[in-house]
Coordinates of N, CA, C and O in Angstrom, one line a residue:
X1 N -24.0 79.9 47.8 CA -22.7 80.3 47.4 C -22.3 81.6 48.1 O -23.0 82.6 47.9
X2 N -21.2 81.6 48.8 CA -20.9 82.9 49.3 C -19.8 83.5 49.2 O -18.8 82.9 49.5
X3 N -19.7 84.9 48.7 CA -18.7 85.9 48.0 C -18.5 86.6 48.5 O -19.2 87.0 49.5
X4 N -17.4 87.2 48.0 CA -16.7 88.9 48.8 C -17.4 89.6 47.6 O -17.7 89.2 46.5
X5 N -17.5 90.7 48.1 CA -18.3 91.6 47.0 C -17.7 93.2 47.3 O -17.3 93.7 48.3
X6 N -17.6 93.9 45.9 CA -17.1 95.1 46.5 C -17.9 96.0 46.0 O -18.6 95.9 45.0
X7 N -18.0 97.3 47.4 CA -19.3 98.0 47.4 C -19.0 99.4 46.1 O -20.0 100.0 45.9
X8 N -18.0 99.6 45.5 CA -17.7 100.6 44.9 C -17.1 101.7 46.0 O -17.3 102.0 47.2
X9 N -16.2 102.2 45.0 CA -15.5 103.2 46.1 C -14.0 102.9 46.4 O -13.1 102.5 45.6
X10 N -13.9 103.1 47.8 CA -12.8 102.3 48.7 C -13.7 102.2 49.9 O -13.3 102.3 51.1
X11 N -15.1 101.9 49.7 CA -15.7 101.1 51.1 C -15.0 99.3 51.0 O -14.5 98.8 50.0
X12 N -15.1 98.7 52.4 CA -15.0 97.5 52.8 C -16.2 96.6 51.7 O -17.3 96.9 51.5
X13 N -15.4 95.5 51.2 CA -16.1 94.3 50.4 C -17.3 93.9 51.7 O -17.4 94.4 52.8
X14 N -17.9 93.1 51.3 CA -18.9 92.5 51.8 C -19.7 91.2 51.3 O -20.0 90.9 50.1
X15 N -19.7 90.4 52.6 CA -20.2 88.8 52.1 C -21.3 88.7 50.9 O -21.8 89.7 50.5
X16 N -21.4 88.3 50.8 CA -23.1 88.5 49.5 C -22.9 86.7 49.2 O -21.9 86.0 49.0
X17 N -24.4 86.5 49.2 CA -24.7 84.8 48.3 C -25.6 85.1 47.4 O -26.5 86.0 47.3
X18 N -25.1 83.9 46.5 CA -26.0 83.7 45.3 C -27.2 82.6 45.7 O -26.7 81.4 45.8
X19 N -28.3 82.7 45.8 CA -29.6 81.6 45.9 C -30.5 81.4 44.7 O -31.7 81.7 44.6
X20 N -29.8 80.8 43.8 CA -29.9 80.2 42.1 C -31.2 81.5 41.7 O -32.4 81.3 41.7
X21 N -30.2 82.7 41.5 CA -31.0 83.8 40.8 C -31.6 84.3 42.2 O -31.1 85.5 42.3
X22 N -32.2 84.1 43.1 CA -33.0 85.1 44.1 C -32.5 86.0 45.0 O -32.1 85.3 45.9
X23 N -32.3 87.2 45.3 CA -31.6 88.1 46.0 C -32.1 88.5 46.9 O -33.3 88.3 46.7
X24 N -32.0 88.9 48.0 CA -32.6 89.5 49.2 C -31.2 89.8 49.7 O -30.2 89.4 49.4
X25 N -31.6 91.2 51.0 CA -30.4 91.6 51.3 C -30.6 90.7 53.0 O -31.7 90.5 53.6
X26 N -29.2 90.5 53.6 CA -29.1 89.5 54.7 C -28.6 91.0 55.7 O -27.7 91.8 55.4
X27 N -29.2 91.0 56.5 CA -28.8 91.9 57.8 C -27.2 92.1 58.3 O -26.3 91.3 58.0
X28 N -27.0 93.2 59.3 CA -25.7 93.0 59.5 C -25.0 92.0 60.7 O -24.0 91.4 61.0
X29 N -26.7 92.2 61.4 CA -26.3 90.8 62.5 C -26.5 89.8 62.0 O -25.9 89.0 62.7
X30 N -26.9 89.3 61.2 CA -26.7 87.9 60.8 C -25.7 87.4 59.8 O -25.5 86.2 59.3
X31 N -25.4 88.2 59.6 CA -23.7 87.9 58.7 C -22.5 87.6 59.7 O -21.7 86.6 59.7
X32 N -22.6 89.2 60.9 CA -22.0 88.9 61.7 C -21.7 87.5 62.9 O -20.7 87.2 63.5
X33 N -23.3 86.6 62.9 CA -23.2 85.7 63.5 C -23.0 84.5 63.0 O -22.8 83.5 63.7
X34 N -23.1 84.4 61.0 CA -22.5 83.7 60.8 C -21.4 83.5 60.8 O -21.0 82.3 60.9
X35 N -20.5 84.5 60.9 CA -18.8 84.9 61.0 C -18.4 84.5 62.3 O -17.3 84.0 62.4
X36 N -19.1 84.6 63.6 CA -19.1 83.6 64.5 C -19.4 82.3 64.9 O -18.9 81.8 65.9
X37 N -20.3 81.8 64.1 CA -20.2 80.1 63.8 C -19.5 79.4 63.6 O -19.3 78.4 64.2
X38 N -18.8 80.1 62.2 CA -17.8 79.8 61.3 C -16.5 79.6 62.5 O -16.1 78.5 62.6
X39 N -16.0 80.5 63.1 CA -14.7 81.0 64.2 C -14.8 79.9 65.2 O -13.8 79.4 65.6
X40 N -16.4 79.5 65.7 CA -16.7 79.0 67.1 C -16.1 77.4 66.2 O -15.2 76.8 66.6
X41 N -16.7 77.1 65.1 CA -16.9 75.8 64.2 C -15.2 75.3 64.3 O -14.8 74.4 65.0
X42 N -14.6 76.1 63.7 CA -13.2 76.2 63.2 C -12.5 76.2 63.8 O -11.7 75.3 63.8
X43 N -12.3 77.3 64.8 CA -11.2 77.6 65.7 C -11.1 76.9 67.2 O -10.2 76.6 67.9
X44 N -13.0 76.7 67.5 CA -12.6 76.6 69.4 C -13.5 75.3 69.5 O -13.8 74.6 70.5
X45 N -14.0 74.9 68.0 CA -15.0 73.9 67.8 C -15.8 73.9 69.1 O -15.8 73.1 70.0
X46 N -16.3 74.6 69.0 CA -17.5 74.9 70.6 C -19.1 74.8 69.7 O -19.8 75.7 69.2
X47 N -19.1 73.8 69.8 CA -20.7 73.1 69.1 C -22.0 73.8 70.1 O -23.2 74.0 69.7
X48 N -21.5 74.2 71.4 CA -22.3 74.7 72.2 C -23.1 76.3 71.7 O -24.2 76.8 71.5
X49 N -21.6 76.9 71.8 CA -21.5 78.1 71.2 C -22.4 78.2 69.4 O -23.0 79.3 69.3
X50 N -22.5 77.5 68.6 CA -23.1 77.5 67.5 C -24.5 76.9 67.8 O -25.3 77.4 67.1
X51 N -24.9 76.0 68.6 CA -26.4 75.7 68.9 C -27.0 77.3 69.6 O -28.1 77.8 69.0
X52 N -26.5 77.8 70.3 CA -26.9 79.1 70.8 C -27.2 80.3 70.0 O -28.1 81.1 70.0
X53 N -25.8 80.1 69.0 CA -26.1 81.4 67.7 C -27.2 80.8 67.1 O -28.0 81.6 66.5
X54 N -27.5 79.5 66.9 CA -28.9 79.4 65.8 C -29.9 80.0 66.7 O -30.3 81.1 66.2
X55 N -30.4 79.6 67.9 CA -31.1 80.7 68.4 C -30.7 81.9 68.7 O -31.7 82.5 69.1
X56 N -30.0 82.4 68.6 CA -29.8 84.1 68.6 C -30.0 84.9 67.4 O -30.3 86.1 67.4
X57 N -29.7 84.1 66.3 CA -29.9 84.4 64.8 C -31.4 84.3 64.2 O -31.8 84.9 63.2
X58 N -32.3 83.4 65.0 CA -34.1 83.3 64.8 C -33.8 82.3 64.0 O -34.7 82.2 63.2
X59 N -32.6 81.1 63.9 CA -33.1 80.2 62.7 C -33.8 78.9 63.9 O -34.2 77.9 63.4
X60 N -33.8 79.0 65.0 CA -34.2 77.9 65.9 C -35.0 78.5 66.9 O -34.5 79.4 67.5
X61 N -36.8 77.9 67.2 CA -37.3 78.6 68.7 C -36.5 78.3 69.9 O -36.1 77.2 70.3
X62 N -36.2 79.7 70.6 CA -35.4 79.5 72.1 C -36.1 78.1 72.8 O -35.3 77.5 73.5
X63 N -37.3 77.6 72.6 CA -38.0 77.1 73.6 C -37.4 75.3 72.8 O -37.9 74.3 73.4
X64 N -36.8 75.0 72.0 CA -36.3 74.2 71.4 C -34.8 73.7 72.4 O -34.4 72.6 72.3
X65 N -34.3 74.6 73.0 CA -32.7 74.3 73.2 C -33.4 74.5 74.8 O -32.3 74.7 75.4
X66 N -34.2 74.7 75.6 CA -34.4 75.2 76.8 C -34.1 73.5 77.5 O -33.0 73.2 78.0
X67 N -35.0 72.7 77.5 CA -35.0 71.2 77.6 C -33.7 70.8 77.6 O -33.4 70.4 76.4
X68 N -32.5 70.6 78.6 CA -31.8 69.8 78.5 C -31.5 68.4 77.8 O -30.6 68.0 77.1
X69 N -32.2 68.1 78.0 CA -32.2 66.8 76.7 C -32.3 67.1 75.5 O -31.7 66.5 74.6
X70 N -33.2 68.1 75.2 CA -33.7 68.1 73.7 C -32.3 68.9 73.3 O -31.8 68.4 72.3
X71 N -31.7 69.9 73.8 CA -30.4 70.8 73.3 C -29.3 69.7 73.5 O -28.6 69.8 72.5
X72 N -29.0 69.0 74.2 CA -28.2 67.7 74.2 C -28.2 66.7 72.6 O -27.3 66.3 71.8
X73 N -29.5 66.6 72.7 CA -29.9 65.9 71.3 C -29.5 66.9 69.9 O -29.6 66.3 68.8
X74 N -29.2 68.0 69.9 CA -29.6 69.3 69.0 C -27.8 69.2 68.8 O -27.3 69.0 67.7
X75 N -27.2 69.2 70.1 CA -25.6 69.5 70.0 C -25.2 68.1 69.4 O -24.1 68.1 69.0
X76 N -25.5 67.6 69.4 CA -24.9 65.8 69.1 C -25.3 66.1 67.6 O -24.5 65.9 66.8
X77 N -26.7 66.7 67.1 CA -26.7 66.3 65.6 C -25.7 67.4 64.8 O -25.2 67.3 63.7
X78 N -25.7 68.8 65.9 CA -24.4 69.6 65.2 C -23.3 68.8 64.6 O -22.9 69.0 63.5
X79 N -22.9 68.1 65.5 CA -21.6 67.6 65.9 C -21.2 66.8 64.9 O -20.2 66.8 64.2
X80 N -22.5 65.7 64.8 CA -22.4 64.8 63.6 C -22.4 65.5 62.3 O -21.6 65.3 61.4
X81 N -23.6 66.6 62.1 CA -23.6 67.0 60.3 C -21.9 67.5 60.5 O -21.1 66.8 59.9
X82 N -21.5 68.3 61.1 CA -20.3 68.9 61.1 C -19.1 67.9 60.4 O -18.3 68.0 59.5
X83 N -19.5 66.6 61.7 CA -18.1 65.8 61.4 C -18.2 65.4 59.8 O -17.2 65.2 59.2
X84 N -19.6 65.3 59.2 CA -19.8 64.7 58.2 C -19.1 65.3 57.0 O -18.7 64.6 56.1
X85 N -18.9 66.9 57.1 CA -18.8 68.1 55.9 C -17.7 68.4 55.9 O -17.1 68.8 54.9
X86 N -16.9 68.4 57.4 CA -15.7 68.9 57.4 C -14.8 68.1 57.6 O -14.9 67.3 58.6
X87 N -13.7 68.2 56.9 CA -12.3 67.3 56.6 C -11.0 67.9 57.5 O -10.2 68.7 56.8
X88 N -10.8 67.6 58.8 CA -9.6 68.0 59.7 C -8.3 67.4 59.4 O -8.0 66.4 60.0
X89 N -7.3 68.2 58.3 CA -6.4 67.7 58.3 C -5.4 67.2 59.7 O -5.6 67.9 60.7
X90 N -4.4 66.3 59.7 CA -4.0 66.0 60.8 C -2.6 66.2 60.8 O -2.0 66.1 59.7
X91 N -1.9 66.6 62.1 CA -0.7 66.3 61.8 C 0.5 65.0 62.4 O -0.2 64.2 63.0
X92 N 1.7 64.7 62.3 CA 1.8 63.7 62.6 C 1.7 62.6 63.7 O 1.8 61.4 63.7
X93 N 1.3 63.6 64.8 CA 0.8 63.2 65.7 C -0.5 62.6 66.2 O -0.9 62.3 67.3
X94 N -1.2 62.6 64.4 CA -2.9 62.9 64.5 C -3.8 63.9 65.3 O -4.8 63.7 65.9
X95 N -3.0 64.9 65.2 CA -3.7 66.1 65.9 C -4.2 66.9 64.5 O -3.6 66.9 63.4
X96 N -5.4 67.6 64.9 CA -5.9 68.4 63.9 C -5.6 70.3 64.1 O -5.7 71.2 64.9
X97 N -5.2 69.9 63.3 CA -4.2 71.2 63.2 C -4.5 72.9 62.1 O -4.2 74.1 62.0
X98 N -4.9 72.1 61.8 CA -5.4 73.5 60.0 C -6.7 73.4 60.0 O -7.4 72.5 60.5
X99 N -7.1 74.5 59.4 CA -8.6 74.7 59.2 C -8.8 73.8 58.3 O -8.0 73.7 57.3
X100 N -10.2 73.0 58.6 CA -10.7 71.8 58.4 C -11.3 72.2 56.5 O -11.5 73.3 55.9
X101 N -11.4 71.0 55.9 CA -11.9 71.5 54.2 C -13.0 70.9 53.8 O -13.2 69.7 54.1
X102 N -13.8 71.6 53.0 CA -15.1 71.2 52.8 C -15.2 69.8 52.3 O -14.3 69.5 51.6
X103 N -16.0 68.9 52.6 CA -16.4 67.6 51.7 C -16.9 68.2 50.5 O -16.8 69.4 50.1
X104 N -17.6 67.0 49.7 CA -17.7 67.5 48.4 C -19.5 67.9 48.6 O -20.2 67.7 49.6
X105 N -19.9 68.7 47.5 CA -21.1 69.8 47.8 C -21.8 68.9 48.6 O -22.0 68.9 49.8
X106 N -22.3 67.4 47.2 CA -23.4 66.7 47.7 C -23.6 66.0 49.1 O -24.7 65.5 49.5
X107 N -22.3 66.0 49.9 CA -22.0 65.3 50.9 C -22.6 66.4 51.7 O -23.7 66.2 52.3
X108 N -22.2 67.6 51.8 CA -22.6 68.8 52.4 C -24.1 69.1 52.9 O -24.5 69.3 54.0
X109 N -24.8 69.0 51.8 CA -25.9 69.3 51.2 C -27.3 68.2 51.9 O -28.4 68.4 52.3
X110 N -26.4 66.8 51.9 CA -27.5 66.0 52.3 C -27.0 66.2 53.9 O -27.8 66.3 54.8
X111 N -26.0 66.3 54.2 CA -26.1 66.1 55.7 C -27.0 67.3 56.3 O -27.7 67.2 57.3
X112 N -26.8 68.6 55.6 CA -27.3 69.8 56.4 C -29.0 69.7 56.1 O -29.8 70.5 56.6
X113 N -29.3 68.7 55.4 CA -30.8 68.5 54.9 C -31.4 67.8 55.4 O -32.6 67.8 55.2
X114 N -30.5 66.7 56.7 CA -30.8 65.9 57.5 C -31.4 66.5 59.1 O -32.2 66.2 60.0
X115 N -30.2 67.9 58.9 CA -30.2 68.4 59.8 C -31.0 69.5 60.3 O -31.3 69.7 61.4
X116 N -31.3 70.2 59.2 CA -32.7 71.2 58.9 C -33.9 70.5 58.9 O -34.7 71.4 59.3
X117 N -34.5 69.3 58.8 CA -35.9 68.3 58.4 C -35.9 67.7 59.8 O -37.0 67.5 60.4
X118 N -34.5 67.4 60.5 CA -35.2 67.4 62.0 C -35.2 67.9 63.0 O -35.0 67.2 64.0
X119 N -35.4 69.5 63.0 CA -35.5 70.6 63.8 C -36.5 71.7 62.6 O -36.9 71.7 61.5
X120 N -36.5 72.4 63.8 CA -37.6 73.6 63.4 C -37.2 74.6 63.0 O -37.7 75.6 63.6
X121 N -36.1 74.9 61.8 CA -35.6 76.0 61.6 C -36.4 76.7 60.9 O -37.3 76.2 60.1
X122 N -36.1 78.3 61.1 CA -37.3 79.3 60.7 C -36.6 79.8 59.6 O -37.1 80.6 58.9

């Protein structure tokens, strides 16, 4: 679960998740490159661009996406859990137009569980 949090003060809020009671603090680069997943996902849908941040972020070995095929295979399952979770409204044209809306948790959950079990995420 992920929240705006306010640091006290008038500092800037800050992302924070809840992991059913367990706390750890998450880095600033890795917030940051979730916030570019999110933008690459959403905005320019560049599946390429988010296979790369999982390795730039340590959740994937570099030596996993090096293999043209194997990163081919990697971007196709992006592509799919993605299409699976996210709902692109359309407009009359059937063009997708608005930021896309979550499926429901469990839909979410199993696809990204498909997608974590067959890769080597760290």
């Amino acid at each position: 679960n992920l929240l705006k949090v306010k640091t006290g003060g008038n500092g800037p809020a800050q992302l924070g998740y809840l992991d059913f009671g367990l706390v750890s603090e998450v880095p600033q680069s890795f917030r940051d490159g979730i916030v570019c997943a999110v933008v690459q996902i959403v905005f320019a849908r560049n599946i390429n661009a988010v296979a790369d941040l999982c390795v730039d972020l340590g959740l994937l070995p570099r030596e996993k996406l090096t293999d043209p095929v194997q990163r081919q295979k990697f971007v196709r399952a992006l592509r799919n859990t993605f299409d699976e979770i996210l709902v692109w409204p359309k407009d009359k044209k059937g063009r997708s137009t608005a930021v896309p809306k979550l499926c429901s948790f469990q839909q979410g959950l199993a696809a990204m569980t498909k997608l974590i079990a067959s890769y080597e995420f760290t």
